[in-house]
mmCIF file of C-alpha atoms and ligand atoms in Angstrom:
data_model
loop_
_atom_site.group_PDB
_atom_site.id
_atom_site.type_symbol
_atom_site.label_atom_id
_atom_site.label_comp_id
_atom_site.label_asym_id
_atom_site.label_seq_id
_atom_site.Cartn_x
_atom_site.Cartn_y
_atom_site.Cartn_z
ATOM 1 C CA MET J 709 2.820 16.487 -26.068
ATOM 2 C CA ALA J 710 3.919 12.843 -27.155
ATOM 3 C CA LYS J 711 7.082 10.840 -26.483
ATOM 4 C CA ARG J 712 9.691 11.164 -28.854
ATOM 5 C CA ASP J 713 8.616 8.383 -30.712
ATOM 6 C CA GLY J 714 4.852 9.712 -30.909
ATOM 7 C CA THR J 715 3.426 7.751 -28.316
ATOM 8 C CA LEU J 716 1.741 8.999 -25.166
ATOM 9 C CA ALA J 717 3.335 8.070 -21.852
ATOM 10 C CA LYS J 718 2.757 6.697 -17.982
ATOM 11 C CA ASN J 719 -0.548 5.554 -16.408
ATOM 12 C CA GLU J 720 -2.762 7.204 -19.562
ATOM 13 C CA LYS J 721 -6.214 6.931 -17.382
ATOM 14 C CA TYR J 722 -4.299 8.895 -14.543
ATOM 15 C CA GLN J 723 -2.747 11.383 -17.485
ATOM 16 C CA PHE J 724 -5.639 12.404 -18.635
ATOM 17 C CA GLN J 725 -7.581 13.324 -15.716
ATOM 18 C CA LYS J 726 -4.816 16.521 -15.791
ATOM 19 C CA LEU J 727 -5.535 17.538 -19.578
ATOM 20 C CA LYS J 728 -7.533 21.002 -19.641
ATOM 21 C CA MET J 729 -8.946 22.609 -22.607
ATOM 22 C CA CYS J 730 -10.137 25.881 -23.209
ATOM 23 C CA LYS J 731 -13.429 25.694 -25.218
ATOM 24 C CA ASN J 732 -13.015 29.394 -26.719
ATOM 25 C CA CYS J 733 -9.799 29.397 -28.189
ATOM 26 C CA GLN J 734 -9.286 25.394 -28.456
ATOM 27 C CA ARG J 735 -6.096 25.571 -26.400
ATOM 28 C CA TYR J 736 -4.834 22.645 -24.362
ATOM 29 C CA SER J 737 -3.120 22.640 -21.326
ATOM 30 C CA VAL J 738 -1.884 20.288 -18.482
ATOM 31 C CA LEU J 739 -1.230 23.142 -15.572
ATOM 32 C CA LYS J 740 -2.863 23.960 -12.246
ATOM 33 C CA ASP J 741 -3.977 27.291 -13.286
ATOM 34 C CA PRO J 742 -7.970 27.311 -13.892
ATOM 35 C CA ILE J 743 -7.909 30.054 -16.204
ATOM 36 C CA CYS J 744 -6.696 30.437 -19.891
ATOM 37 C CA PRO J 745 -4.004 32.693 -20.176
ATOM 38 C CA VAL J 746 -5.134 34.048 -23.588
ATOM 39 C CA CYS J 747 -8.621 34.572 -23.611
ATOM 40 C CA ARG J 748 -9.144 34.545 -19.868
ATOM 41 C CA LYS J 749 -11.809 31.603 -20.220
ATOM 42 C CA HIS J 750 -12.039 29.127 -17.484
ATOM 43 C CA TYR J 751 -10.685 25.647 -18.571
ATOM 44 C CA LYS J 752 -12.922 22.336 -19.135
ATOM 45 C CA LEU J 753 -11.224 19.124 -18.097
ATOM 46 C CA VAL J 754 -11.081 17.112 -21.180
ATOM 47 C CA HIS J 755 -12.160 13.747 -19.598
ATOM 48 C CA GLN J 756 -15.444 15.314 -18.100
ATOM 49 C CA LEU J 757 -15.968 16.985 -21.744
ATOM 50 C CA VAL J 758 -15.803 13.398 -23.330
ATOM 51 C CA ARG J 759 -18.042 12.036 -20.623
ATOM 52 C CA LYS J 760 -20.739 14.643 -21.061
ATOM 53 C CA SER J 761 -20.446 13.681 -24.696
ATOM 54 C CA ALA J 762 -20.515 9.877 -24.204
ATOM 55 C CA VAL J 763 -23.611 10.179 -22.428
ATOM 56 C CA LYS J 764 -25.113 12.718 -24.878
ATOM 57 C CA HIS J 765 -24.517 10.606 -27.688
ATOM 58 C CA LEU J 766 -26.381 7.479 -25.952
ATOM 59 C CA PHE J 767 -28.963 9.530 -24.886
ATOM 60 C CA THR J 768 -29.632 10.896 -28.276
ATOM 61 C CA GLU J 769 -29.876 6.795 -29.500
ATOM 62 C CA ALA J 770 -32.561 5.911 -26.639
ATOM 63 C CA ILE J 771 -34.302 8.987 -27.877
ATOM 64 C CA TRP J 772 -34.482 7.219 -31.591
ATOM 65 C CA VAL J 773 -35.219 4.264 -30.078
ATOM 66 C CA LEU J 774 -38.099 5.662 -28.128
ATOM 67 C CA THR J 775 -39.292 7.739 -30.897
ATOM 68 C CA GLY J 776 -39.889 4.294 -32.878
ATOM 69 C CA THR J 777 -41.503 3.010 -30.192
ATOM 70 C CA GLY J 778 -44.264 5.684 -30.352
ATOM 71 C CA MET J 779 -44.437 5.407 -33.981
ATOM 72 C CA GLY J 780 -45.317 1.904 -33.636
ATOM 73 C CA VAL J 781 -47.720 2.456 -30.993
ATOM 74 C CA ILE J 782 -49.377 5.298 -33.098
ATOM 75 C CA PHE J 783 -49.485 3.348 -36.751
ATOM 76 C CA ALA J 784 -50.129 -0.606 -35.595
ATOM 77 C CA PRO J 785 -53.407 -2.002 -35.932
ATOM 78 C CA THR J 786 -55.691 -1.780 -32.590
ATOM 79 C CA THR J 787 -55.249 -5.441 -31.574
ATOM 80 C CA GLN J 788 -51.500 -5.376 -31.988
ATOM 81 C CA THR J 789 -50.682 -1.857 -30.147
ATOM 82 C CA MET J 790 -50.156 -3.396 -26.833
ATOM 83 C CA TYR J 791 -47.878 -5.888 -28.145
ATOM 84 C CA CYS J 792 -45.982 -3.448 -30.060
ATOM 85 C CA LEU J 793 -46.015 -1.152 -27.026
ATOM 86 C CA ALA J 794 -44.960 -4.261 -24.541
ATOM 87 C CA GLY J 795 -42.254 -4.680 -26.857
ATOM 88 C CA GLY J 796 -40.917 -1.765 -27.384
ATOM 89 C CA THR J 797 -41.029 -0.940 -23.676
ATOM 90 C CA LEU J 798 -38.587 -4.217 -23.262
ATOM 91 C CA PHE J 799 -36.476 -3.047 -25.813
ATOM 92 C CA TYR J 800 -36.184 0.304 -24.385
ATOM 93 C CA ILE J 801 -35.170 -1.152 -20.890
ATOM 94 C CA SER J 802 -32.875 -3.799 -22.459
ATOM 95 C CA TYR J 803 -31.590 -0.986 -24.502
ATOM 96 C CA ILE J 804 -30.899 1.670 -21.234
ATOM 97 C CA ILE J 805 -29.277 -1.385 -19.336
ATOM 98 C CA VAL J 806 -26.861 -2.289 -22.258
ATOM 99 C CA THR J 807 -25.868 1.139 -22.851
ATOM 100 C CA SER J 808 -24.888 1.849 -19.112
ATOM 101 C CA ILE J 809 -22.802 -1.465 -19.038
ATOM 102 C CA PHE J 810 -21.292 -0.062 -22.201
ATOM 103 C CA LEU J 811 -21.083 3.706 -21.086
ATOM 104 C CA LYS J 812 -17.562 3.064 -20.224
ATOM 105 C CA GLY J 813 -16.262 1.630 -23.529
ATOM 106 C CA GLU J 814 -18.205 4.446 -25.268
ATOM 107 C CA TYR J 815 -16.207 6.946 -22.818
ATOM 108 C CA HIS J 816 -12.938 5.553 -23.526
ATOM 109 C CA TYR J 817 -13.877 5.170 -27.502
ATOM 110 C CA GLN J 818 -14.634 8.925 -27.773
ATOM 111 C CA LEU J 819 -11.741 10.108 -25.822
ATOM 112 C CA LYS J 820 -9.191 7.821 -27.918
ATOM 113 C CA ILE J 821 -10.647 9.384 -31.092
ATOM 114 C CA ARG J 822 -10.587 12.926 -29.146
ATOM 115 C CA LEU J 823 -6.921 12.335 -28.710
ATOM 116 C CA ARG J 824 -6.257 11.323 -31.930
ATOM 117 C CA LYS J 825 -7.904 14.120 -33.918
ATOM 118 C CA ASP J 826 -6.394 16.693 -31.647
ATOM 119 C CA LEU J 827 -2.802 15.449 -31.077
ATOM 120 C CA ARG J 828 -1.282 18.239 -32.876
ATOM 121 C CA LYS J 829 -3.677 20.770 -30.562
ATOM 122 C CA ILE J 830 -2.407 19.051 -27.583
ATOM 123 C CA GLN J 831 1.240 19.019 -28.609
ATOM 124 C CA ALA J 832 0.824 22.679 -29.251
ATOM 125 C CA GLY J 833 -0.745 23.117 -25.946
ATOM 126 C CA ILE J 834 2.080 21.496 -23.919
ATOM 127 C CA ARG J 835 4.661 23.779 -25.717
ATOM 128 C CA PHE J 836 3.096 26.848 -24.569
ATOM 129 C CA ASP J 837 2.709 25.743 -20.871
ATOM 130 C CA SER J 838 6.740 25.114 -21.553
ATOM 131 C CA ASN J 839 7.220 28.170 -23.138
ATOM 132 C CA LEU J 840 5.722 29.723 -19.445
ATOM 133 C CA ALA J 841 7.575 27.618 -17.207
ATOM 134 C CA LYS J 842 10.808 28.872 -19.460
ATOM 135 C CA GLU J 843 9.070 32.801 -18.909
ATOM 136 C CA ALA J 844 8.723 32.250 -15.117
ATOM 137 C CA GLU J 845 12.438 30.634 -14.801
ATOM 138 C CA ARG J 846 14.094 33.828 -16.720
ATOM 139 C CA GLU J 847 11.706 36.083 -14.196
ATOM 140 C CA GLY J 848 13.748 34.014 -11.570
ATOM 141 C CA GLN J 849 10.426 32.858 -10.296
ATOM 142 C CA LEU J 850 12.447 29.229 -9.978
ATOM 143 C CA GLU J 851 10.021 27.387 -7.673
ATOM 144 C CA ALA J 852 7.236 28.413 -9.744
ATOM 145 C CA ALA J 853 8.679 27.386 -13.244
ATOM 146 C CA TYR J 854 9.651 24.404 -11.504
ATOM 147 C CA GLU J 855 6.276 23.563 -10.434
ATOM 148 C CA LYS J 856 5.195 24.099 -13.969
ATOM 149 C CA LEU J 857 7.485 21.818 -15.143
ATOM 150 C CA CYS J 858 6.631 19.004 -12.776
ATOM 151 C CA GLU J 859 3.036 19.374 -13.838
ATOM 152 C CA ILE J 860 3.970 18.265 -17.309
ATOM 153 C CA ASP J 861 6.369 15.813 -16.279
ATOM 154 C CA ASP J 862 3.230 14.115 -15.144
ATOM 155 C CA PHE J 863 1.988 14.388 -18.379
ATOM 156 C CA VAL J 864 4.976 14.108 -20.726
ATOM 157 C CA TYR J 865 8.036 11.308 -20.469
ATOM 158 C CA SER J 866 10.652 13.034 -21.910
ATOM 159 C CA ASP J 867 14.105 13.716 -21.602
ATOM 160 C CA GLU J 868 13.878 17.398 -22.585
ATOM 161 C CA VAL J 869 11.445 17.889 -19.759
ATOM 162 C CA LYS J 870 13.861 16.168 -17.186
ATOM 163 C CA ILE J 871 16.605 18.234 -18.696
ATOM 164 C CA MET J 872 14.338 21.711 -18.339
ATOM 165 C CA GLN J 873 13.944 21.083 -14.621
ATOM 166 C CA LEU J 874 17.520 20.448 -14.224
ATOM 167 C CA ILE J 875 18.404 23.821 -15.119
ATOM 168 C CA VAL J 876 15.861 24.843 -12.724
ATOM 169 C CA LEU J 877 16.865 22.574 -9.843
ATOM 170 C CA ASN J 878 20.629 23.519 -10.373
ATOM 171 C CA LYS J 879 19.922 27.325 -9.871
ATOM 172 C CA LEU J 880 17.962 26.483 -6.502
ATOM 173 C CA PRO J 881 19.881 25.750 -3.450
ATOM 174 C CA VAL J 882 19.509 22.112 -2.782
ATOM 175 C CA ARG J 883 17.668 22.745 0.608
ATOM 176 C CA SER J 884 14.920 24.877 -0.928
ATOM 177 C CA ARG J 885 11.093 23.704 -0.578
ATOM 178 C CA VAL J 886 11.676 21.840 -3.653
ATOM 179 C CA GLU J 887 13.375 18.306 -3.279
ATOM 180 C CA PRO J 888 12.491 15.904 -6.190
ATOM 181 C CA GLU J 889 13.213 12.023 -6.104
ATOM 182 C CA LEU J 890 16.582 12.037 -7.771
ATOM 183 C CA GLU J 891 15.952 8.777 -9.155
ATOM 184 C CA ARG J 892 12.791 10.354 -11.626
ATOM 185 C CA LEU J 893 15.091 12.937 -13.123
ATOM 186 C CA ILE J 894 17.739 10.279 -14.581
ATOM 187 C CA PRO J 895 17.816 10.835 -18.085
ATOM 188 C CA SER J 896 17.842 8.206 -20.853
ATOM 189 C CA SER J 897 21.672 9.325 -22.042
ATOM 190 C CA TYR J 898 24.866 11.026 -20.376
ATOM 191 C CA ASP J 899 23.856 14.779 -19.572
ATOM 192 C CA LYS J 900 26.100 16.943 -17.329
ATOM 193 C CA LYS J 901 23.149 18.805 -15.790
ATOM 194 C CA PHE J 902 21.820 15.987 -13.951
ATOM 195 C CA VAL J 903 25.159 14.939 -12.649
ATOM 196 C CA ASN J 904 26.119 18.220 -11.331
ATOM 197 C CA TYR J 905 22.352 18.367 -9.371
ATOM 198 C CA ALA J 906 23.347 14.776 -8.253
ATOM 199 C CA LEU J 907 26.511 15.784 -6.768
ATOM 200 C CA LYS J 908 24.829 18.659 -5.538
ATOM 201 C CA VAL J 909 22.186 16.272 -3.789
ATOM 202 C CA LEU J 910 24.844 13.763 -2.484
ATOM 203 C CA LYS J 911 26.640 16.382 -0.447
ATOM 204 C CA GLN J 912 23.436 17.069 1.439
ATOM 205 C CA ASN J 913 22.067 13.596 1.855
ATOM 206 C CA ARG J 914 23.809 10.374 0.588
ATOM 207 C CA ALA J 915 20.621 8.475 1.323
ATOM 208 C CA ARG J 916 18.753 10.060 -2.008
ATOM 209 C CA PHE J 917 20.979 8.125 -3.937
ATOM 210 C CA THR J 918 19.279 4.891 -5.002
ATOM 211 C CA LYS J 919 20.754 1.602 -6.342
ATOM 212 C CA ARG J 920 19.534 3.447 -9.930
ATOM 213 C CA CYS J 921 21.330 6.492 -9.425
ATOM 214 C CA ILE J 922 24.631 4.883 -8.748
ATOM 215 C CA ALA J 923 24.031 2.843 -11.654
ATOM 216 C CA TYR J 924 23.610 6.136 -14.045
ATOM 217 C CA PHE J 925 27.346 7.028 -12.539
ATOM 218 C CA SER J 926 29.062 3.745 -13.259
ATOM 219 C CA CYS J 927 27.596 3.436 -16.561
ATOM 220 C CA TYR J 928 28.664 7.019 -17.396
ATOM 221 C CA ARG J 929 32.031 7.043 -15.540
ATOM 222 C CA GLU J 930 34.528 7.930 -18.154
ATOM 223 C CA ASN J 931 32.019 11.122 -19.108
ATOM 224 C CA ILE J 932 31.806 12.128 -15.711
ATOM 225 C CA MET J 933 35.717 11.675 -14.549
ATOM 226 C CA MET J 934 36.062 14.052 -17.664
ATOM 227 C CA ASP J 935 33.506 16.326 -17.072
ATOM 228 C CA PHE J 936 33.453 16.285 -13.106
ATOM 229 C CA GLY J 937 37.164 14.447 -12.313
ATOM 230 C CA GLY J 938 37.704 11.300 -10.141
ATOM 231 C CA ASP J 939 36.767 13.128 -6.689
ATOM 232 C CA SER J 940 32.950 13.215 -8.178
ATOM 233 C CA LEU J 941 33.348 9.331 -8.824
ATOM 234 C CA ILE J 942 35.224 8.229 -5.392
ATOM 235 C CA SER J 943 32.446 9.617 -3.752
ATOM 236 C CA ILE J 944 29.739 7.414 -5.661
ATOM 237 C CA ALA J 945 31.920 4.501 -5.004
ATOM 238 C CA ASP J 946 32.004 5.589 -1.620
ATOM 239 C CA THR J 947 28.143 5.704 -1.626
ATOM 240 C CA ALA J 948 27.602 2.430 -2.664
ATOM 241 C CA LEU J 949 29.093 1.222 0.498
ATOM 242 C CA ARG J 950 26.101 1.658 2.186
ATOM 243 C CA MET J 951 24.279 -1.200 1.628
ATOM 244 C CA LYS J 952 25.217 -5.016 1.147
ATOM 245 C CA LEU J 953 23.236 -5.141 -2.379
ATOM 246 C CA TYR J 954 25.009 -2.090 -3.748
ATOM 247 C CA ILE J 955 28.120 -3.602 -2.866
ATOM 248 C CA LEU J 956 27.279 -6.719 -4.615
ATOM 249 C CA GLU J 957 25.657 -4.853 -7.350
ATOM 250 C CA PHE J 958 28.571 -2.395 -8.104
ATOM 251 C CA SER J 959 31.651 -4.249 -6.659
ATOM 252 C CA GLY J 960 33.908 -3.850 -9.909
ATOM 253 C CA PHE J 961 33.165 0.248 -9.593
ATOM 254 C CA ILE J 962 34.097 0.248 -6.172
ATOM 255 C CA GLU J 963 37.231 -1.925 -6.609
ATOM 256 C CA GLU J 964 38.100 1.043 -9.294
ATOM 257 C CA PHE J 965 38.387 3.533 -6.538
ATOM 258 C CA LEU J 966 39.165 1.311 -3.339
ATOM 259 C CA GLU J 967 42.306 2.534 -3.252
ATOM 260 C CA TYR J 968 41.119 6.201 -2.592
ATOM 261 C CA LEU J 969 38.119 5.332 -0.119
ATOM 262 C CA PRO J 970 38.374 7.275 3.108
ATOM 263 C CA LYS J 971 39.792 4.582 6.099
ATOM 264 C CA GLU J 972 36.480 4.610 7.909
ATOM 265 C CA HIS J 973 34.626 3.169 4.796
ATOM 266 C CA LEU J 974 37.504 0.626 4.120
ATOM 267 C CA LEU J 975 36.855 -0.431 7.636
ATOM 268 C CA ARG J 976 33.139 -0.675 6.934
ATOM 269 C CA LEU J 977 33.657 -2.599 4.000
ATOM 270 C CA CYS J 978 36.175 -5.110 5.573
ATOM 271 C CA SER J 979 33.545 -5.547 8.827
ATOM 272 C CA MET J 980 31.037 -6.230 5.880
ATOM 273 C CA VAL J 981 33.064 -8.796 3.953
ATOM 274 C CA GLU J 982 33.952 -10.502 7.263
ATOM 275 C CA ALA J 983 30.116 -10.657 8.619
ATOM 276 C CA ASN J 984 29.328 -12.487 5.570
ATOM 277 C CA PRO J 985 32.076 -15.305 5.058
ATOM 278 C CA ASN J 986 29.431 -17.005 2.814
ATOM 279 C CA ILE J 987 28.785 -14.302 0.211
ATOM 280 C CA ASP J 988 30.614 -14.453 -3.117
ATOM 281 C CA TRP J 989 32.407 -11.047 -2.806
ATOM 282 C CA GLY J 990 34.652 -12.012 -6.287
ATOM 283 C CA SER J 991 37.835 -10.166 -6.434
ATOM 284 C CA LEU J 992 36.520 -7.180 -3.997
ATOM 285 C CA LYS J 993 37.270 -9.255 -1.192
ATOM 286 C CA GLY J 994 41.041 -10.173 -1.959
ATOM 287 C CA ASN J 995 41.777 -6.909 -3.235
ATOM 288 C CA THR J 996 40.468 -4.808 -0.080
ATOM 289 C CA LEU J 997 42.147 -7.075 2.382
ATOM 290 C CA ARG J 998 45.318 -6.795 -0.127
ATOM 291 C CA LEU J 999 45.142 -3.052 0.184
ATOM 292 C CA VAL J 1000 44.289 -2.856 3.777
ATOM 293 C CA GLU J 1001 47.302 -4.952 4.517
ATOM 294 C CA ARG J 1002 49.880 -2.247 2.072
ATOM 295 C CA LYS J 1003 48.192 0.851 3.483
ATOM 296 C CA TYR J 1004 47.114 0.332 6.860
ATOM 297 C CA SER J 1005 49.328 -2.763 8.173
ATOM 298 C CA SER J 1006 50.423 -0.684 11.466
ATOM 299 C CA ASP J 1007 46.778 0.257 12.402
ATOM 300 C CA SER J 1008 45.709 -1.734 14.763
ATOM 301 C CA ASP J 1009 41.882 -1.099 13.775
ATOM 302 C CA PHE J 1010 42.743 -3.180 10.678
ATOM 303 C CA HIS J 1011 44.690 -6.059 12.423
ATOM 304 C CA ARG J 1012 41.662 -8.146 12.923
ATOM 305 C CA PHE J 1013 41.100 -8.744 9.204
ATOM 306 C CA PHE J 1014 44.695 -9.690 8.407
ATOM 307 C CA ALA J 1015 43.808 -13.634 9.207
ATOM 308 C CA HIS J 1016 41.322 -13.234 6.245
ATOM 309 C CA LEU J 1017 43.939 -12.092 4.141
ATOM 310 C CA ARG J 1018 46.506 -15.023 4.752
ATOM 311 C CA VAL J 1019 43.381 -17.467 4.334
ATOM 312 C CA ILE J 1020 42.709 -15.678 0.797
ATOM 313 C CA ASP J 1021 46.535 -15.770 -0.255
ATOM 314 C CA HIS J 1022 46.396 -19.752 1.100
ATOM 315 C CA ALA J 1023 43.522 -20.397 -1.101
HETATM 316 ZN ZN1 LIG F 1828 -8.945 30.333 -24.384
#
């Protein structure tokens, strides 16, 4: 299947290793099943078919060269036969060397032609594969459905496949055998199914929330606020406190939810700020310390940070 803009995605060299075709019904597939579900014949790998065809093409040309040489030997005057034979043999050897050098190029050329010619058939094949995944999902075989969708996802880079995966993942328990990288599932625009799944993952394992995941939540915070409420955003801002790099990258986002951060995490933020006096924390530093003074003025855990606040206020 092509991307929405009609181009084939990801690493093409790797992608086409997976593409198979049933020579009987001309159906393409990217699923692992070795047998065509329509006519029960074995699939052939497309890259092997194309390689065979490239070798066959070059071999046919070599036969023509040999035939020409043979004809030359037969019809040449006797004195010139040896020259003709020697010339023909030399040409034949050179031809074999040159063609083996260009075999790879010929393979890629034929692969490109085949994919262009059969693009609609490939798209139809992937649609058929997607329908098999949907059928498995409807029958409650969620892990099998997800596996099929992952195989399609390796070949096709589109939001449509990601959303289909998210539908299945939202039905599976997070601690199932299936634990995909969250980052791989990030769609190109706001999608509730992704947010829902990401929040499920967050409850189980915050470490799986990468910079790109936090950036997604920060970018679509208004939509998320409407659909999932403020608590979900507070938990993401809290997650961003895990690393100094994330705090710097998402300082504005963290500031928005500073007020609602749990005490231990606010303490951690203060310690991070105190331990890195040379870093420019922007307004996050002042706002954090002022909040601490307002909310935790009687809490001895925070007292050591008040000296920093006085320095900021006098600056
Ligand atoms: Zn078939």
